[in-house]
Each structure stands twice: as C-alpha cells, then as structure tokens.
PDB file of C-alpha atoms in Angstrom:
ATOM      1  CA  MET A   1      -0.013   0.017  -0.065  1.00 39.00           C
ATOM      2  CA  TRP A   2       2.744   2.450   0.778  1.00 46.00           C
ATOM      3  CA  GLY A   3       5.405   0.943  -1.453  1.00 54.00           C
ATOM      4  CA  PRO A   4       8.535   0.080   0.619  1.00 63.00           C
ATOM      5  CA  LEU A   5       7.000   1.855   3.599  1.00 64.00           C
ATOM      6  CA  GLY A   6       4.520  -0.013   5.517  1.00 76.00           C
ATOM      7  CA  TRP A   7       2.707   0.965   8.684  1.00 79.00           C
ATOM      8  CA  PRO A   8       5.660   0.180  11.009  1.00 76.00           C
ATOM      9  CA  GLU A   9       8.067   2.180   8.806  1.00 81.00           C
ATOM     10  CA  LEU A  10       5.618   5.225   8.452  1.00 84.00           C
ATOM     11  CA  VAL A  11       5.287   5.183  12.239  1.00 85.00           C
ATOM     12  CA  ALA A  12       9.006   5.058  12.678  1.00 86.00           C
ATOM     13  CA  LEU A  13       9.514   7.920  10.290  1.00 88.00           C
ATOM     14  CA  VAL A  14       6.952  10.247  11.896  1.00 91.00           C
ATOM     15  CA  THR A  15       8.130   9.479  15.407  1.00 91.00           C
ATOM     16  CA  SER A  16      11.785   9.800  14.387  1.00 93.00           C
ATOM     17  CA  LEU A  17      10.821  13.202  12.779  1.00 95.00           C
ATOM     18  CA  GLY A  18       9.443  14.443  16.103  1.00 96.00           C
ATOM     19  CA  PHE A  19      12.398  13.192  18.109  1.00 95.00           C
ATOM     20  CA  GLY A  20      14.764  14.823  15.590  1.00 96.00           C
ATOM     21  CA  VAL A  21      13.130  18.278  16.251  1.00 97.00           C
ATOM     22  CA  LEU A  22      13.289  17.650  19.969  1.00 97.00           C
ATOM     23  CA  SER A  23      16.893  16.720  19.941  1.00 96.00           C
ATOM     24  CA  ALA A  24      17.775  19.583  17.676  1.00 96.00           C
ATOM     25  CA  VAL A  25      16.420  22.140  19.957  1.00 96.00           C
ATOM     26  CA  PHE A  26      17.125  20.476  23.408  1.00 95.00           C
ATOM     27  CA  PRO A  27      20.596  18.750  23.327  1.00 88.00           C
ATOM     28  CA  PHE A  28      19.808  16.503  26.337  1.00 92.00           C
ATOM     29  CA  ALA A  29      17.796  14.371  23.900  1.00 93.00           C
ATOM     30  CA  ASN A  30      20.481  12.457  21.969  1.00 93.00           C
ATOM     31  CA  ALA A  31      19.624  11.798  18.375  1.00 93.00           C
ATOM     32  CA  GLU A  32      22.417   9.164  17.815  1.00 92.00           C
ATOM     33  CA  ALA A  33      21.380   7.117  20.886  1.00 91.00           C
ATOM     34  CA  TYR A  34      17.788   7.227  19.611  1.00 91.00           C
ATOM     35  CA  VAL A  35      18.845   6.000  16.180  1.00 90.00           C
ATOM     36  CA  ILE A  36      21.013   3.287  17.686  1.00 89.00           C
ATOM     37  CA  ALA A  37      18.179   2.098  19.944  1.00 87.00           C
ATOM     38  CA  SER A  38      15.779   1.981  17.097  1.00 85.00           C
ATOM     39  CA  GLN A  39      18.010  -0.222  15.193  1.00 82.00           C
ATOM     40  CA  TRP A  40      18.446  -2.642  18.258  1.00 81.00           C
ATOM     41  CA  THR A  41      14.585  -2.966  18.398  1.00 75.00           C
ATOM     42  CA  SER A  42      14.432  -3.735  14.471  1.00 68.00           C
ATOM     43  CA  VAL A  43      10.919  -2.523  14.195  1.00 66.00           C
ATOM     44  CA  ALA A  44      11.853  -0.389  11.134  1.00 70.00           C
ATOM     45  CA  GLY A  45      14.987  -0.405   8.943  1.00 73.00           C
ATOM     46  CA  ALA A  46      17.720   2.292   8.860  1.00 80.00           C
ATOM     47  CA  PHE A  47      16.046   4.434   6.204  1.00 85.00           C
ATOM     48  CA  PRO A  48      12.787   5.551   7.825  1.00 89.00           C
ATOM     49  CA  VAL A  49      14.496   6.254  11.274  1.00 89.00           C
ATOM     50  CA  ALA A  50      17.466   8.026   9.722  1.00 91.00           C
ATOM     51  CA  VAL A  51      15.443  10.123   7.298  1.00 93.00           C
ATOM     52  CA  GLY A  52      12.843  10.999  10.036  1.00 95.00           C
ATOM     53  CA  VAL A  53      15.676  12.163  12.506  1.00 96.00           C
ATOM     54  CA  GLY A  54      17.568  13.809   9.798  1.00 96.00           C
ATOM     55  CA  ILE A  55      14.582  15.952   8.508  1.00 97.00           C
ATOM     56  CA  GLY A  56      13.559  16.602  12.149  1.00 97.00           C
ATOM     57  CA  GLN A  57      17.022  17.855  13.197  1.00 97.00           C
ATOM     58  CA  THR A  58      17.111  19.973  10.061  1.00 98.00           C
ATOM     59  CA  VAL A  59      13.764  21.606  11.189  1.00 97.00           C
ATOM     60  CA  GLY A  60      14.960  22.055  14.726  1.00 97.00           C
ATOM     61  CA  LYS A  61      18.308  23.814  13.526  1.00 97.00           C
ATOM     62  CA  LEU A  62      16.350  25.824  11.113  1.00 98.00           C
ATOM     63  CA  MET A  63      14.306  27.090  14.126  1.00 97.00           C
ATOM     64  CA  LEU A  64      17.334  27.967  15.981  1.00 96.00           C
ATOM     65  CA  PHE A  65      18.771  29.742  12.876  1.00 96.00           C
ATOM     66  CA  LEU A  66      15.654  31.751  12.442  1.00 96.00           C
ATOM     67  CA  GLY A  67      15.242  32.567  16.040  1.00 95.00           C
ATOM     68  CA  VAL A  68      18.639  34.223  16.065  1.00 94.00           C
ATOM     69  CA  ARG A  69      18.045  35.913  12.779  1.00 92.00           C
ATOM     70  CA  HIS A  70      14.773  37.512  13.763  1.00 90.00           C
ATOM     71  CA  GLY A  71      15.453  37.627  17.444  1.00 85.00           C
ATOM     72  CA  ARG A  72      18.403  40.101  17.081  1.00 71.00           C
ATOM     73  CA  GLN A  73      15.644  42.658  15.929  1.00 71.00           C
ATOM     74  CA  SER A  74      13.862  42.463  19.249  1.00 70.00           C
ATOM     75  CA  THR A  75      13.996  45.145  22.041  1.00 70.00           C
ATOM     76  CA  ALA A  76      14.837  42.612  24.666  1.00 68.00           C
ATOM     77  CA  PHE A  77      17.860  41.581  22.628  1.00 61.00           C
ATOM     78  CA  HIS A  78      19.131  45.272  22.304  1.00 57.00           C
ATOM     79  CA  ARG A  79      18.490  45.787  26.198  1.00 69.00           C
ATOM     80  CA  ARG A  80      20.431  42.651  27.073  1.00 65.00           C
ATOM     81  CA  ARG A  81      23.179  43.546  24.718  1.00 65.00           C
ATOM     82  CA  GLU A  82      23.641  47.151  26.313  1.00 71.00           C
ATOM     83  CA  ARG A  83      23.681  45.583  29.700  1.00 71.00           C
ATOM     84  CA  VAL A  84      26.393  43.251  28.767  1.00 67.00           C
ATOM     85  CA  ARG A  85      28.448  45.909  27.119  1.00 70.00           C
ATOM     86  CA  GLN A  86      28.449  47.911  30.164  1.00 71.00           C
ATOM     87  CA  GLN A  87      30.144  45.145  32.255  1.00 74.00           C
ATOM     88  CA  PRO A  88      33.742  44.614  31.948  1.00 76.00           C
ATOM     89  CA  PRO A  89      34.398  41.158  30.560  1.00 76.00           C
ATOM     90  CA  GLY A  90      36.505  38.712  32.752  1.00 82.00           C
ATOM     91  CA  PRO A  91      39.271  36.574  31.039  1.00 87.00           C
ATOM     92  CA  LEU A  92      36.899  33.659  30.345  1.00 88.00           C
ATOM     93  CA  ARG A  93      34.169  35.830  28.857  1.00 81.00           C
ATOM     94  CA  ALA A  94      36.777  37.586  26.785  1.00 83.00           C
ATOM     95  CA  ARG A  95      38.115  34.380  25.295  1.00 88.00           C
ATOM     96  CA  PHE A  96      34.705  33.120  24.726  1.00 83.00           C
ATOM     97  CA  ARG A  97      33.858  36.315  22.695  1.00 82.00           C
ATOM     98  CA  ARG A  98      37.029  36.041  20.697  1.00 88.00           C
ATOM     99  CA  TRP A  99      36.188  32.367  19.866  1.00 83.00           C
ATOM    100  CA  ILE A 100      32.563  33.333  18.909  1.00 80.00           C
ATOM    101  CA  ARG A 101      33.864  36.389  16.876  1.00 84.00           C
ATOM    102  CA  THR A 102      36.228  34.084  14.999  1.00 86.00           C
ATOM    103  CA  LEU A 103      33.641  31.506  14.388  1.00 82.00           C
ATOM    104  CA  LEU A 104      31.033  34.261  13.302  1.00 82.00           C
ATOM    105  CA  ASP A 105      33.625  35.651  10.863  1.00 87.00           C
ATOM    106  CA  LEU A 106      34.383  32.343   9.299  1.00 86.00           C
ATOM    107  CA  VAL A 107      30.742  31.206   9.072  1.00 86.00           C
ATOM    108  CA  GLY A 108      29.807  34.504   7.601  1.00 84.00           C
ATOM    109  CA  THR A 109      32.247  34.148   4.676  1.00 86.00           C
ATOM    110  CA  LYS A 110      31.198  32.558   1.378  1.00 86.00           C
ATOM    111  CA  ARG A 111      34.347  30.454   1.232  1.00 89.00           C
ATOM    112  CA  TRP A 112      34.189  28.839   4.748  1.00 93.00           C
ATOM    113  CA  GLY A 113      30.484  29.187   5.877  1.00 92.00           C
ATOM    114  CA  LEU A 114      28.829  26.141   4.012  1.00 95.00           C
ATOM    115  CA  PRO A 115      31.914  23.847   4.596  1.00 95.00           C
ATOM    116  CA  ILE A 116      31.837  24.594   8.338  1.00 95.00           C
ATOM    117  CA  VAL A 117      28.052  23.860   8.401  1.00 96.00           C
ATOM    118  CA  MET A 118      28.635  20.738   6.594  1.00 97.00           C
ATOM    119  CA  LEU A 119      31.307  19.592   8.901  1.00 95.00           C
ATOM    120  CA  ALA A 120      29.220  20.387  11.981  1.00 95.00           C
ATOM    121  CA  ALA A 121      26.145  18.585  10.424  1.00 96.00           C
ATOM    122  CA  LEU A 122      28.056  15.424   9.422  1.00 95.00           C
ATOM    123  CA  PHE A 123      30.660  15.022  12.142  1.00 95.00           C
ATOM    124  CA  GLY A 124      29.502  17.361  14.903  1.00 90.00           C
ATOM    125  CA  LEU A 125      32.628  19.367  15.104  1.00 89.00           C
ATOM    126  CA  PRO A 126      32.143  22.254  15.707  1.00 89.00           C
ATOM    127  CA  PRO A 127      28.782  21.506  17.406  1.00 91.00           C
ATOM    128  CA  LEU A 128      25.930  22.141  14.965  1.00 95.00           C
ATOM    129  CA  TYR A 129      23.770  23.728  17.859  1.00 95.00           C
ATOM    130  CA  ALA A 130      26.377  26.438  18.157  1.00 92.00           C
ATOM    131  CA  VAL A 131      26.861  26.788  14.343  1.00 94.00           C
ATOM    132  CA  ALA A 132      23.216  27.131  13.739  1.00 96.00           C
ATOM    133  CA  LEU A 133      22.962  29.858  16.154  1.00 94.00           C
ATOM    134  CA  ILE A 134      26.093  31.643  14.707  1.00 93.00           C
ATOM    135  CA  ALA A 135      24.827  31.040  11.080  1.00 95.00           C
ATOM    136  CA  GLY A 136      21.651  32.777  12.004  1.00 94.00           C
ATOM    137  CA  ALA A 137      23.572  35.850  12.907  1.00 91.00           C
ATOM    138  CA  THR A 138      25.369  35.943   9.545  1.00 92.00           C
ATOM    139  CA  LYS A 139      24.020  36.760   6.050  1.00 91.00           C
ATOM    140  CA  MET A 140      24.087  33.053   5.066  1.00 94.00           C
ATOM    141  CA  LYS A 141      20.961  32.237   2.884  1.00 95.00           C
ATOM    142  CA  VAL A 142      18.380  30.127   4.641  1.00 96.00           C
ATOM    143  CA  GLY A 143      18.021  27.823   1.746  1.00 96.00           C
ATOM    144  CA  TRP A 144      21.679  26.892   1.527  1.00 97.00           C
ATOM    145  CA  PHE A 145      21.771  26.371   5.335  1.00 97.00           C
ATOM    146  CA  VAL A 146      18.818  23.909   5.247  1.00 98.00           C
ATOM    147  CA  LEU A 147      20.190  22.026   2.252  1.00 98.00           C
ATOM    148  CA  VAL A 148      23.634  21.621   3.769  1.00 97.00           C
ATOM    149  CA  VAL A 149      22.302  20.753   7.218  1.00 98.00           C
ATOM    150  CA  LEU A 150      19.781  18.173   5.527  1.00 97.00           C
ATOM    151  CA  VAL A 151      22.568  16.383   3.547  1.00 97.00           C
ATOM    152  CA  GLY A 152      24.842  16.288   6.469  1.00 97.00           C
ATOM    153  CA  ARG A 153      22.412  15.148   9.011  1.00 96.00           C
ATOM    154  CA  LEU A 154      20.995  12.448   6.644  1.00 95.00           C
ATOM    155  CA  GLY A 155      24.462  11.120   5.874  1.00 94.00           C
ATOM    156  CA  ARG A 156      25.317  10.979   9.602  1.00 94.00           C
ATOM    157  CA  PHE A 157      22.050   9.214  10.702  1.00 92.00           C
ATOM    158  CA  ILE A 158      22.163   6.778   7.819  1.00 90.00           C
ATOM    159  CA  LEU A 159      25.600   5.799   8.638  1.00 90.00           C
ATOM    160  CA  VAL A 160      24.930   5.485  12.405  1.00 90.00           C
ATOM    161  CA  ALA A 161      21.739   3.357  11.630  1.00 86.00           C
ATOM    162  CA  LEU A 162      23.572   1.139   9.262  1.00 83.00           C
ATOM    163  CA  GLY A 163      26.595   0.701  11.639  1.00 80.00           C
ATOM    164  CA  PHE A 164      24.303  -0.450  14.633  1.00 68.00           C
ATOM    165  CA  GLY A 165      21.534  -2.305  12.959  1.00 57.00           C
ATOM    166  CA  ASP A 166      21.140  -5.414  11.011  1.00 57.00           C
ATOM    167  CA  ASN A 167      22.131  -3.618   7.811  1.00 55.00           C
ATOM    168  CA  HIS A 168      18.899  -3.318   6.037  1.00 53.00           C
ATOM    169  CA  LEU A 169      17.504  -0.070   4.858  1.00 53.00           C
ATOM    170  CA  PHE A 170      13.920  -0.836   4.943  1.00 50.00           C
TER     171      PHE A 170
END
C-alpha cells in the first residue's frame, strides 16, 4: 500500500521526525542514541528512522537559525546587549567572545560558511547547535543552510543506523 514503507516504517518515520526536532532544540535528547536504540529494536529499517531524525534535526536547527536571525531585531535583545556591554568582561568571557567572533567571521564568509556547516552537520565538530545559532547571525542564505544541514544530517544518521542495525535499509 505504501510501497517500501508499511505502517511500521511510516510510524518510525513520523516518530523519528518528532524526536529529531526535539533533539535539535534540546541537546539532552541524543539523536544518535535514539537511532542506535531504534536499530536494536528492529521495528523499522535504517532508512525511515535516519530520514525522520535527519529531517527533524534540520527543522529544529532551522528554528534556532531563524530564532537568532529574527530575535536580533527584538527590543529585549538590544536591552540585554547594552547591559552586557556595560560590564567589563572577565578573562573567560573575553576568550569566549574572541572564539565566537572568529567562528562568526568564518561562518559568515562565502568560502568557509557552508563547509563549516557541513562539517558540523556530518561530524558534529564544531557543534551544530552553536553553528546554527552563529549562522543565523550572519548573512548566510536560509536555503543553503537548510540544504547543507539536511544532507549532512541524513548522511550522519544513515551511517549510524547502518553501523548499529542489522544492515537493512527498510
């Protein structure tokens, strides 16, 4: 009826999509652990779970990206920014600001922005959570961000699922 996707695979796809969004926004929900556990239960193959989590993670990271992009225009952001600027930074805060400024400069360039997002999406270094937030503060195009995150996340979760399952896609 659904082609290669029967009811168990469809349910796995939908629930994986939901968990992907949750794990993208709240890092305590580990997407890799979810994919591995789903492969041990063998209810569905690697493909529906990996695709669901990959799409869900992309949606969640897009929410973070757009939250920063549009949140920078809020009055609460500007009030907080002024309050932080009035305080002298300590050594840890100064080092953190330099690191963020460097990453912001790199992600904001055409040459390095998308490769950094791909590395973060596929390998997790630098953390995709931070990269999504930083990319939202740059002029990176939303479409390119979504495409690169989707490809990287799909690749990551398909590899994880195939590595821990009984190596069947459906």
